[in-house]
Amino acid sequence: MQEIELIATSTFGLESVVAQEVKQLGYPNTTVENGKVMFKGDKLAICRANLWLRSADRVRLKIGEFKAVTFDELFEKTKALPWADWIPENAEFPVEGKSVKSTLFSVSDCQAIVKKAVVESLKQTYKKSWFDENGPLFKIEVALLKDVATLTIDTTGPGLHKRGYRRLISGAPLKETMAAAMIQLARWRPDIPLHDPFCGSGTIPIEAVLIGRNIAPGMNREFVAEVWPTIPKKLWQEARRETHDLADYGRPLDIIGTDIDGDMIAIARENAEEAMVEDAVSFKRLPVAALKSDKSYGTLVCNPPYGERLLERKEVEKLYQTMGEVFTNLDKWSYYILTSYEQFEQFFGKKADKNRKLYNGNIKSYFYQYYGPRPPKDRS
């Protein structure tokens, strides 16, 4: 089968997590750059990557890459790429773009030139002078970085964080992709308890169930490339069959989400039902000050309030102090906390074993990691 180049785009700071997921899918040769992981596969890899990648933003098909410092160069080199190998004559093919540190800095001009070049390329193949663009969507991106143009087509559609289960959300929800990455960075094992004491709409506990039961996060949604005539439907069928074959739907898990807001708990339960994992996760209303467990070992993963507004800071600082007091009582537990508050460790009362900078949306945040003793493998 034809080898193709794919790019799994990523939130800054999560590239290594995405690269590991790509390798676990069976594509070991990865190249990691800021915001993206590049790998090679076949057309089936497009299907599998979209269905299985938990922490990536989307999957792009790379058509070509070249240096371009003039508009003529951009036009001619784009026109020479094999667009007709992928784009049928009735396709809709809008062009979006971005330019960073490049001679060709006008994004709108670059988009117009790439669009014109693709049209001219398709004219040569299909012997047509006009394209109605009333068929399947092939969204092209021209990304210029230091005068190197990368031309890709989006295979995903709505971002990979759109799992389909979160019908009801809170005002500032944690993306599903970030939640999945946090759980993987915590190196949580499905045989030990996991607790989110600020669960909000339930994203972290639900993603933990999907990971613990090896349920593909894209299993219950559709992707833009599913209707591409250039990818045989049997490949999508094969990839979806694999997701069902590999899922361990009955695996028992000990996952709890708590929150002080009862309305949020109701939303979390509804989201768990949408994800069809309500049997594997327990939600209940509980302030963090009342947190306790009779389990010797466990993992806390949470995204507490940040105190972005000035009037909230004193309240958040007090909350972090309470967290420090309560979490310390769980002396054999590991805990992983995402917050943008730079003085978190000061109020929490303990320096993290490891601190990782991440971006939660556009907010620069820190993932504070506190390691408890490794639990025995034969007990929780």
PDB file of N, CA, C and O in Angstrom, residues 8 12 67-68 78 96 113-115 150 161 174 183 185-186 211 220 251 266 268 280 322 342:
ATOM      1  N   ALA A   8       0.507  14.642  13.061  1.00  0.00           N
ATOM      2  CA  ALA A   8      -0.424  14.760  14.184  1.00  0.00           C
ATOM      3  C   ALA A   8      -0.093  16.071  14.889  1.00  0.00           C
ATOM      4  O   ALA A   8       0.992  16.211  15.456  1.00  0.00           O
ATOM      5  N   PHE A  12       1.193  22.804  22.438  1.00  0.00           N
ATOM      6  CA  PHE A  12       2.578  22.963  22.860  1.00  0.00           C
ATOM      7  C   PHE A  12       2.805  22.292  24.219  1.00  0.00           C
ATOM      8  O   PHE A  12       2.055  22.502  25.159  1.00  0.00           O
ATOM      9  N   LYS A  67      11.013  25.132  -0.073  1.00  0.00           N
ATOM     10  CA  LYS A  67      11.373  26.511   0.254  1.00  0.00           C
ATOM     11  C   LYS A  67      10.723  27.442  -0.753  1.00  0.00           C
ATOM     12  O   LYS A  67      10.700  27.158  -1.951  1.00  0.00           O
ATOM     13  N   ALA A  68      10.189  28.555  -0.267  1.00  0.00           N
ATOM     14  CA  ALA A  68       9.550  29.529  -1.143  1.00  0.00           C
ATOM     15  C   ALA A  68       9.761  30.926  -0.579  1.00  0.00           C
ATOM     16  O   ALA A  68       9.331  31.223   0.538  1.00  0.00           O
ATOM     17  N   THR A  78       3.769  24.579  -5.655  1.00  0.00           N
ATOM     18  CA  THR A  78       2.473  24.039  -5.228  1.00  0.00           C
ATOM     19  C   THR A  78       1.780  23.337  -6.389  1.00  0.00           C
ATOM     20  O   THR A  78       1.239  22.235  -6.234  1.00  0.00           O
ATOM     21  N   GLU A  96      -6.514  27.489   3.966  1.00  0.00           N
ATOM     22  CA  GLU A  96      -6.202  28.338   5.119  1.00  0.00           C
ATOM     23  C   GLU A  96      -4.686  28.417   5.234  1.00  0.00           C
ATOM     24  O   GLU A  96      -3.957  27.611   4.633  1.00  0.00           O
ATOM     25  N   ILE A 113      -2.780  32.339  -3.663  1.00  0.00           N
ATOM     26  CA  ILE A 113      -1.846  31.756  -4.628  1.00  0.00           C
ATOM     27  C   ILE A 113      -1.902  30.229  -4.590  1.00  0.00           C
ATOM     28  O   ILE A 113      -1.890  29.563  -5.623  1.00  0.00           O
ATOM     29  N   VAL A 114      -1.952  29.658  -3.382  1.00  0.00           N
ATOM     30  CA  VAL A 114      -2.048  28.198  -3.269  1.00  0.00           C
ATOM     31  C   VAL A 114      -3.351  27.703  -3.889  1.00  0.00           C
ATOM     32  O   VAL A 114      -3.378  26.699  -4.609  1.00  0.00           O
ATOM     33  N   LYS A 115      -4.440  28.408  -3.637  1.00  0.00           N
ATOM     34  CA  LYS A 115      -5.726  28.024  -4.228  1.00  0.00           C
ATOM     35  C   LYS A 115      -5.640  28.021  -5.748  1.00  0.00           C
ATOM     36  O   LYS A 115      -6.059  27.049  -6.417  1.00  0.00           O
ATOM     37  N   THR A 150       4.862  24.191   4.019  1.00  0.00           N
ATOM     38  CA  THR A 150       4.353  22.831   4.170  1.00  0.00           C
ATOM     39  C   THR A 150       2.891  22.836   3.759  1.00  0.00           C
ATOM     40  O   THR A 150       2.092  23.600   4.308  1.00  0.00           O
ATOM     41  N   HIS A 161     -10.481  16.600  19.998  1.00  0.00           N
ATOM     42  CA  HIS A 161     -11.052  16.704  21.347  1.00  0.00           C
ATOM     43  C   HIS A 161     -12.570  16.573  21.322  1.00  0.00           C
ATOM     44  O   HIS A 161     -13.187  16.338  22.365  1.00  0.00           O
ATOM     45  N   LEU A 174     -11.971  21.845  30.469  1.00  0.00           N
ATOM     46  CA  LEU A 174     -10.689  21.280  30.079  1.00  0.00           C
ATOM     47  C   LEU A 174     -10.905  20.436  28.832  1.00  0.00           C
ATOM     48  O   LEU A 174     -11.819  19.614  28.781  1.00  0.00           O
ATOM     49  N   ILE A 183      -3.475  12.347  32.194  1.00  0.00           N
ATOM     50  CA  ILE A 183      -3.550  10.988  32.746  1.00  0.00           C
ATOM     51  C   ILE A 183      -2.345  10.163  32.291  1.00  0.00           C
ATOM     52  O   ILE A 183      -1.752   9.412  33.074  1.00  0.00           O
ATOM     53  N   LEU A 185       0.616  11.391  31.322  1.00  0.00           N
ATOM     54  CA  LEU A 185       1.809  11.925  31.975  1.00  0.00           C
ATOM     55  C   LEU A 185       1.908  11.452  33.421  1.00  0.00           C
ATOM     56  O   LEU A 185       2.999  11.320  33.975  1.00  0.00           O
ATOM     57  N   ALA A 186       0.758  11.191  34.041  1.00  0.00           N
ATOM     58  CA  ALA A 186       0.739  10.679  35.414  1.00  0.00           C
ATOM     59  C   ALA A 186       1.127   9.207  35.494  1.00  0.00           C
ATOM     60  O   ALA A 186       1.302   8.665  36.589  1.00  0.00           O
ATOM     61  N   ILE A 211      -9.124   5.284  28.687  1.00  0.00           N
ATOM     62  CA  ILE A 211      -7.757   4.758  28.697  1.00  0.00           C
ATOM     63  C   ILE A 211      -7.711   3.405  29.399  1.00  0.00           C
ATOM     64  O   ILE A 211      -7.118   2.437  28.898  1.00  0.00           O
ATOM     65  N   ASN A 220     -16.891   6.792  18.521  1.00  0.00           N
ATOM     66  CA  ASN A 220     -18.293   7.155  18.330  1.00  0.00           C
ATOM     67  C   ASN A 220     -18.490   8.490  17.611  1.00  0.00           C
ATOM     68  O   ASN A 220     -19.502   9.147  17.791  1.00  0.00           O
ATOM     69  N   ARG A 251     -13.743  -4.223  31.952  1.00  0.00           N
ATOM     70  CA  ARG A 251     -12.658  -4.140  32.926  1.00  0.00           C
ATOM     71  C   ARG A 251     -13.079  -3.296  34.129  1.00  0.00           C
ATOM     72  O   ARG A 251     -13.514  -2.154  33.997  1.00  0.00           O
ATOM     73  N   ALA A 266     -24.045  16.778  38.316  1.00  0.00           N
ATOM     74  CA  ALA A 266     -25.144  16.302  37.462  1.00  0.00           C
ATOM     75  C   ALA A 266     -24.732  16.286  36.003  1.00  0.00           C
ATOM     76  O   ALA A 266     -25.042  15.346  35.262  1.00  0.00           O
ATOM     77  N   ALA A 268     -21.615  16.031  34.891  1.00  0.00           N
ATOM     78  CA  ALA A 268     -20.610  14.967  34.738  1.00  0.00           C
ATOM     79  C   ALA A 268     -21.273  13.610  34.561  1.00  0.00           C
ATOM     80  O   ALA A 268     -20.842  12.797  33.723  1.00  0.00           O
ATOM     81  N   ALA A 280     -18.427   2.687  35.168  1.00  0.00           N
ATOM     82  CA  ALA A 280     -17.025   2.578  35.577  1.00  0.00           C
ATOM     83  C   ALA A 280     -16.530   3.774  36.382  1.00  0.00           C
ATOM     84  O   ALA A 280     -15.390   3.782  36.830  1.00  0.00           O
ATOM     85  N   THR A 322      -5.434  24.448  51.425  1.00  0.00           N
ATOM     86  CA  THR A 322      -6.274  23.319  51.844  1.00  0.00           C
ATOM     87  C   THR A 322      -5.878  22.055  51.096  1.00  0.00           C
ATOM     88  O   THR A 322      -5.777  20.965  51.687  1.00  0.00           O
ATOM     89  N   GLU A 342       1.439  30.725  39.235  1.00  0.00           N
ATOM     90  CA  GLU A 342       2.881  30.495  39.315  1.00  0.00           C
ATOM     91  C   GLU A 342       3.389  30.327  40.743  1.00  0.00           C
ATOM     92  O   GLU A 342       4.475  29.798  40.949  1.00  0.00           O
TER      93      GLU A 342
END
